[in-house]
Amino acid sequence: KKKRKYEQEQEHEAVTKRKKKKSKRERTPEPISKGHAASKETVGTESCGAARSKGSGGGGGLQKNRESWKSWQEGRDLRTGAFSAAESQRVVSKFHTFLEMKCVTLETIIEDGRKNRGFWLEFADFVGDRTIRSLYNHVLRHVQNHKTGAWTEDEWLSLKKLHEVHGPAWKQISSEIRRSAESCKCRWRKGSEGQYQRGKWSQDEEALLLLAVQEVAC
């Protein structure tokens, strides 16, 4: 009888322990996996960025763009290290092409600097194989030798004379006037507003054009 009673007590104690362990497991939250933790962190970051971007001022936009820089580079196979001479030439050439595509002057990009984070992100996407920061630093080092700021009257007169000689060869004009090609082109357009007629050509204008072409051909 004593033996039987001892066995029953041992069995009861074992059952009690199992119940306590089960109850403890139910109260303890499951560990968060690394992937799930990263997901929650990302959501939190986006929420903060969205909240800041809704506020007044430029701080929210800058923060959002900083996050965009980082997210754009994630998972991309981007080159690192020094730029070769050929790559440098290619990147700077693409930069000037991109400025024309976006109708933005070099002066605006230089003066506003990192405020134009959206521009640099799009440019990095245009180039495709370099980090945004490396492109930002490299390009500005190679294009900041041009003069920026308001044009003087003497510069405008020089631009008109150079345009008479070279026509719309803005890179050639840029090298002589020490202004960026984009700046020369924009200043010419601005200075030429109102000097030329737009719209359909009249019969007299067509006749004069034909006469001028014939004279040049002869």
CSV table of C-alpha atoms in Angstrom, one decimal:
chain,number,residue,atom,x,y,z
A,1,LYS,CA,0.0,0.0,0.0
A,2,LYS,CA,2.8,2.4,0.9
A,3,LYS,CA,4.5,1.6,-2.5
A,4,ARG,CA,1.3,2.2,-4.4
A,5,LYS,CA,0.7,5.5,-2.6
A,6,TYR,CA,4.3,6.6,-3.3
A,7,GLU,CA,3.8,5.9,-7.0
A,8,GLN,CA,0.5,7.8,-7.1
A,9,GLU,CA,2.3,10.8,-5.5
A,10,GLN,CA,5.1,10.7,-8.0
A,11,GLU,CA,2.7,10.5,-10.9
A,12,HIS,CA,0.6,13.4,-9.6
A,13,GLU,CA,3.8,15.5,-9.2
A,14,ALA,CA,4.9,14.7,-12.7
A,15,VAL,CA,1.5,15.7,-14.1
A,16,THR,CA,1.6,19.0,-12.1
A,17,LYS,CA,5.1,19.8,-13.5
A,18,ARG,CA,3.9,19.2,-17.1
A,19,LYS,CA,0.9,21.5,-16.6
A,20,LYS,CA,3.2,24.3,-15.2
A,21,LYS,CA,5.6,24.0,-18.2
A,22,LYS,CA,2.7,24.2,-20.6
A,23,SER,CA,1.2,27.2,-18.9
A,24,LYS,CA,4.6,28.9,-19.0
A,25,ARG,CA,5.1,28.3,-22.7
A,26,GLU,CA,1.7,29.8,-23.4
A,27,ARG,CA,2.5,33.0,-21.5
A,28,THR,CA,6.0,33.4,-23.1
A,29,PRO,CA,5.8,35.2,-26.5
A,30,GLU,CA,7.5,33.5,-29.5
A,31,PRO,CA,10.9,34.8,-30.4
A,32,ILE,CA,10.9,37.1,-33.4
A,33,SER,CA,13.0,35.9,-36.3
A,34,LYS,CA,15.6,38.2,-37.9
A,35,GLY,CA,13.6,38.5,-41.0
A,36,HIS,CA,10.4,39.4,-39.1
A,37,ALA,CA,12.4,41.9,-37.0
A,38,ALA,CA,13.8,43.6,-40.0
A,39,SER,CA,10.3,43.8,-41.5
A,40,LYS,CA,8.9,45.5,-38.4
A,41,GLU,CA,11.9,47.9,-38.3
A,42,THR,CA,11.3,48.8,-42.0
A,43,VAL,CA,7.7,49.5,-41.4
A,44,GLY,CA,8.5,51.7,-38.4
A,45,THR,CA,11.1,53.7,-40.4
A,46,GLU,CA,8.7,54.2,-43.3
A,47,SER,CA,6.0,55.4,-40.9
A,48,CYS,CA,8.4,57.9,-39.3
A,49,GLY,CA,9.6,59.1,-42.7
A,50,ALA,CA,6.0,59.6,-43.8
A,51,ALA,CA,5.1,61.4,-40.7
A,52,ARG,CA,8.1,63.8,-41.1
A,53,SER,CA,7.4,64.4,-44.8
A,54,LYS,CA,3.9,65.6,-43.9
A,55,GLY,CA,5.2,68.3,-41.7
A,56,SER,CA,6.2,71.8,-42.9
A,57,GLY,CA,9.7,72.6,-44.1
A,58,GLY,CA,12.2,70.5,-46.0
A,59,GLY,CA,13.4,68.2,-43.2
A,60,GLY,CA,10.9,65.5,-43.9
A,61,GLY,CA,11.8,65.4,-47.6
A,62,LEU,CA,15.5,65.2,-46.9
A,63,GLN,CA,15.0,62.3,-44.5
A,64,LYS,CA,12.8,60.5,-47.0
A,65,ASN,CA,15.5,60.9,-49.7
A,66,ARG,CA,18.2,59.7,-47.3
A,67,GLU,CA,16.1,56.5,-46.8
A,68,SER,CA,15.6,56.3,-50.6
A,69,TRP,CA,19.4,56.5,-51.2
A,70,LYS,CA,19.9,53.5,-48.9
A,71,SER,CA,17.0,51.5,-50.2
A,72,TRP,CA,18.0,52.1,-53.8
A,73,GLN,CA,21.5,50.7,-53.2
A,74,GLU,CA,20.3,47.5,-51.4
A,75,GLY,CA,20.7,44.4,-53.4
A,76,ARG,CA,22.5,46.1,-56.3
A,77,ASP,CA,25.9,45.0,-57.6
A,78,LEU,CA,27.6,48.4,-57.5
A,79,ARG,CA,31.2,49.2,-58.4
A,80,THR,CA,33.6,50.6,-55.7
A,81,GLY,CA,37.0,52.1,-55.7
A,82,ALA,CA,38.7,54.8,-57.9
A,83,PHE,CA,37.2,55.8,-61.2
A,84,SER,CA,39.3,55.0,-64.2
A,85,ALA,CA,40.0,57.8,-66.7
A,86,ALA,CA,37.6,56.3,-69.2
A,87,GLU,CA,34.9,55.8,-66.6
A,88,SER,CA,35.3,59.3,-65.3
A,89,GLN,CA,34.9,60.7,-68.8
A,90,ARG,CA,31.8,58.5,-69.4
A,91,VAL,CA,30.2,59.5,-66.1
A,92,VAL,CA,30.8,63.3,-66.5
A,93,SER,CA,29.4,63.1,-70.1
A,94,LYS,CA,26.3,61.3,-68.8
A,95,PHE,CA,25.9,63.9,-66.1
A,96,HIS,CA,25.8,66.7,-68.7
A,97,THR,CA,23.4,64.7,-70.8
A,98,PHE,CA,21.2,64.1,-67.8
A,99,LEU,CA,21.1,67.8,-66.9
A,100,GLU,CA,19.8,68.5,-70.4
A,101,MET,CA,17.2,65.7,-70.0
A,102,LYS,CA,16.0,67.2,-66.7
A,103,CYS,CA,16.2,70.8,-67.9
A,104,VAL,CA,18.3,71.7,-64.9
A,105,THR,CA,21.4,73.9,-64.8
A,106,LEU,CA,24.7,73.0,-63.3
A,107,GLU,CA,24.5,76.1,-61.1
A,108,THR,CA,21.3,74.9,-59.5
A,109,ILE,CA,22.8,71.5,-58.7
A,110,ILE,CA,26.0,73.0,-57.3
A,111,GLU,CA,24.3,75.7,-55.2
A,112,ASP,CA,21.6,73.5,-53.8
A,113,GLY,CA,24.1,70.7,-53.1
A,114,ARG,CA,22.6,67.8,-51.2
A,115,LYS,CA,19.1,69.3,-51.2
A,116,ASN,CA,18.8,67.8,-54.7
A,117,ARG,CA,19.0,64.3,-53.3
A,118,GLY,CA,16.2,63.2,-55.6
A,119,PHE,CA,18.2,64.4,-58.6
A,120,TRP,CA,21.2,62.4,-57.6
A,121,LEU,CA,19.2,59.3,-57.0
A,122,GLU,CA,17.7,59.5,-60.5
A,123,PHE,CA,21.2,60.1,-61.9
A,124,ALA,CA,22.6,57.1,-60.2
A,125,ASP,CA,19.8,55.1,-61.7
A,126,PHE,CA,20.7,56.6,-65.1
A,127,VAL,CA,24.4,55.5,-64.7
A,128,GLY,CA,23.4,52.2,-63.0
A,129,ASP,CA,26.7,50.8,-61.6
A,130,ARG,CA,27.9,53.3,-58.9
A,131,THR,CA,26.7,54.3,-55.5
A,132,ILE,CA,24.9,57.7,-55.3
A,133,ARG,CA,27.5,59.1,-52.9
A,134,SER,CA,30.5,58.2,-55.1
A,135,LEU,CA,28.8,59.8,-58.1
A,136,TYR,CA,27.9,62.9,-56.1
A,137,ASN,CA,31.5,63.4,-54.9
A,138,HIS,CA,33.2,62.5,-58.2
A,139,VAL,CA,31.0,64.5,-60.5
A,140,LEU,CA,31.1,67.7,-58.4
A,141,ARG,CA,34.9,67.5,-58.2
A,142,HIS,CA,35.1,67.5,-62.0
A,143,VAL,CA,32.5,70.1,-62.9
A,144,GLN,CA,32.9,72.8,-60.2
A,145,ASN,CA,35.7,74.5,-62.1
A,146,HIS,CA,33.0,76.5,-63.9
A,147,LYS,CA,31.9,79.9,-62.7
A,148,THR,CA,28.4,80.0,-61.1
A,149,GLY,CA,26.1,82.8,-60.1
A,150,ALA,CA,24.5,85.7,-62.0
A,151,TRP,CA,25.8,86.5,-65.5
A,152,THR,CA,27.5,89.9,-66.0
A,153,GLU,CA,26.7,92.1,-69.0
A,154,ASP,CA,30.2,91.4,-70.4
A,155,GLU,CA,29.7,87.7,-70.2
A,156,TRP,CA,26.4,88.0,-72.1
A,157,LEU,CA,28.1,90.0,-74.8
A,158,SER,CA,30.9,87.4,-75.0
A,159,LEU,CA,28.3,84.7,-75.2
A,160,LYS,CA,26.6,86.4,-78.2
A,161,LYS,CA,29.9,86.8,-80.0
A,162,LEU,CA,30.8,83.1,-79.4
A,163,HIS,CA,27.4,82.0,-80.6
A,164,GLU,CA,28.0,83.9,-83.8
A,165,VAL,CA,31.2,82.1,-84.3
A,166,HIS,CA,30.4,78.5,-83.1
A,167,GLY,CA,26.6,78.4,-83.3
A,168,PRO,CA,24.9,76.2,-80.6
A,169,ALA,CA,28.1,74.3,-79.9
A,170,TRP,CA,27.7,74.8,-76.2
A,171,LYS,CA,30.6,72.7,-75.1
A,172,GLN,CA,33.0,74.7,-77.2
A,173,ILE,CA,31.5,77.9,-75.9
A,174,SER,CA,31.7,76.6,-72.4
A,175,SER,CA,35.4,76.0,-72.6
A,176,GLU,CA,36.0,79.6,-73.8
A,177,ILE,CA,33.6,81.4,-71.5
A,178,ARG,CA,34.3,79.3,-68.3
A,179,ARG,CA,30.6,78.6,-67.8
A,180,SER,CA,28.9,75.2,-68.0
A,181,ALA,CA,27.4,74.2,-71.3
A,182,GLU,CA,24.0,74.0,-69.7
A,183,SER,CA,24.3,77.5,-68.2
A,184,CYS,CA,25.4,78.9,-71.6
A,185,LYS,CA,22.5,77.3,-73.3
A,186,CYS,CA,19.9,78.5,-70.8
A,187,ARG,CA,21.3,82.0,-70.8
A,188,TRP,CA,21.2,82.1,-74.5
A,189,ARG,CA,17.5,81.0,-74.5
A,190,LYS,CA,16.7,83.5,-71.8
A,191,GLY,CA,18.4,86.4,-73.7
A,192,SER,CA,16.9,85.4,-77.0
A,193,GLU,CA,13.3,85.4,-75.8
A,194,GLY,CA,11.2,87.9,-77.8
A,195,GLN,CA,13.8,88.2,-80.6
A,196,TYR,CA,12.4,85.4,-82.8
A,197,GLN,CA,9.0,84.8,-84.1
A,198,ARG,CA,7.2,81.6,-83.4
A,199,GLY,CA,4.3,79.8,-85.1
A,200,LYS,CA,3.5,79.2,-88.8
A,201,TRP,CA,5.8,80.7,-91.4
A,202,SER,CA,4.3,83.3,-93.7
A,203,GLN,CA,4.8,83.1,-97.5
A,204,ASP,CA,7.2,86.1,-97.4
A,205,GLU,CA,9.3,84.4,-94.8
A,206,GLU,CA,9.4,81.2,-96.8
A,207,ALA,CA,10.5,83.1,-99.9
A,208,LEU,CA,13.2,84.9,-98.0
A,209,LEU,CA,14.4,81.6,-96.5
A,210,LEU,CA,14.5,79.9,-99.9
A,211,LEU,CA,16.4,82.9,-101.3
A,212,ALA,CA,19.0,82.7,-98.5
A,213,VAL,CA,19.5,79.0,-99.0
A,214,GLN,CA,20.0,79.5,-102.7
A,215,GLU,CA,22.6,82.2,-102.1
A,216,VAL,CA,24.5,80.0,-99.7
A,217,ALA,CA,24.4,77.1,-102.1
A,218,CYS,CA,25.8,79.2,-104.9
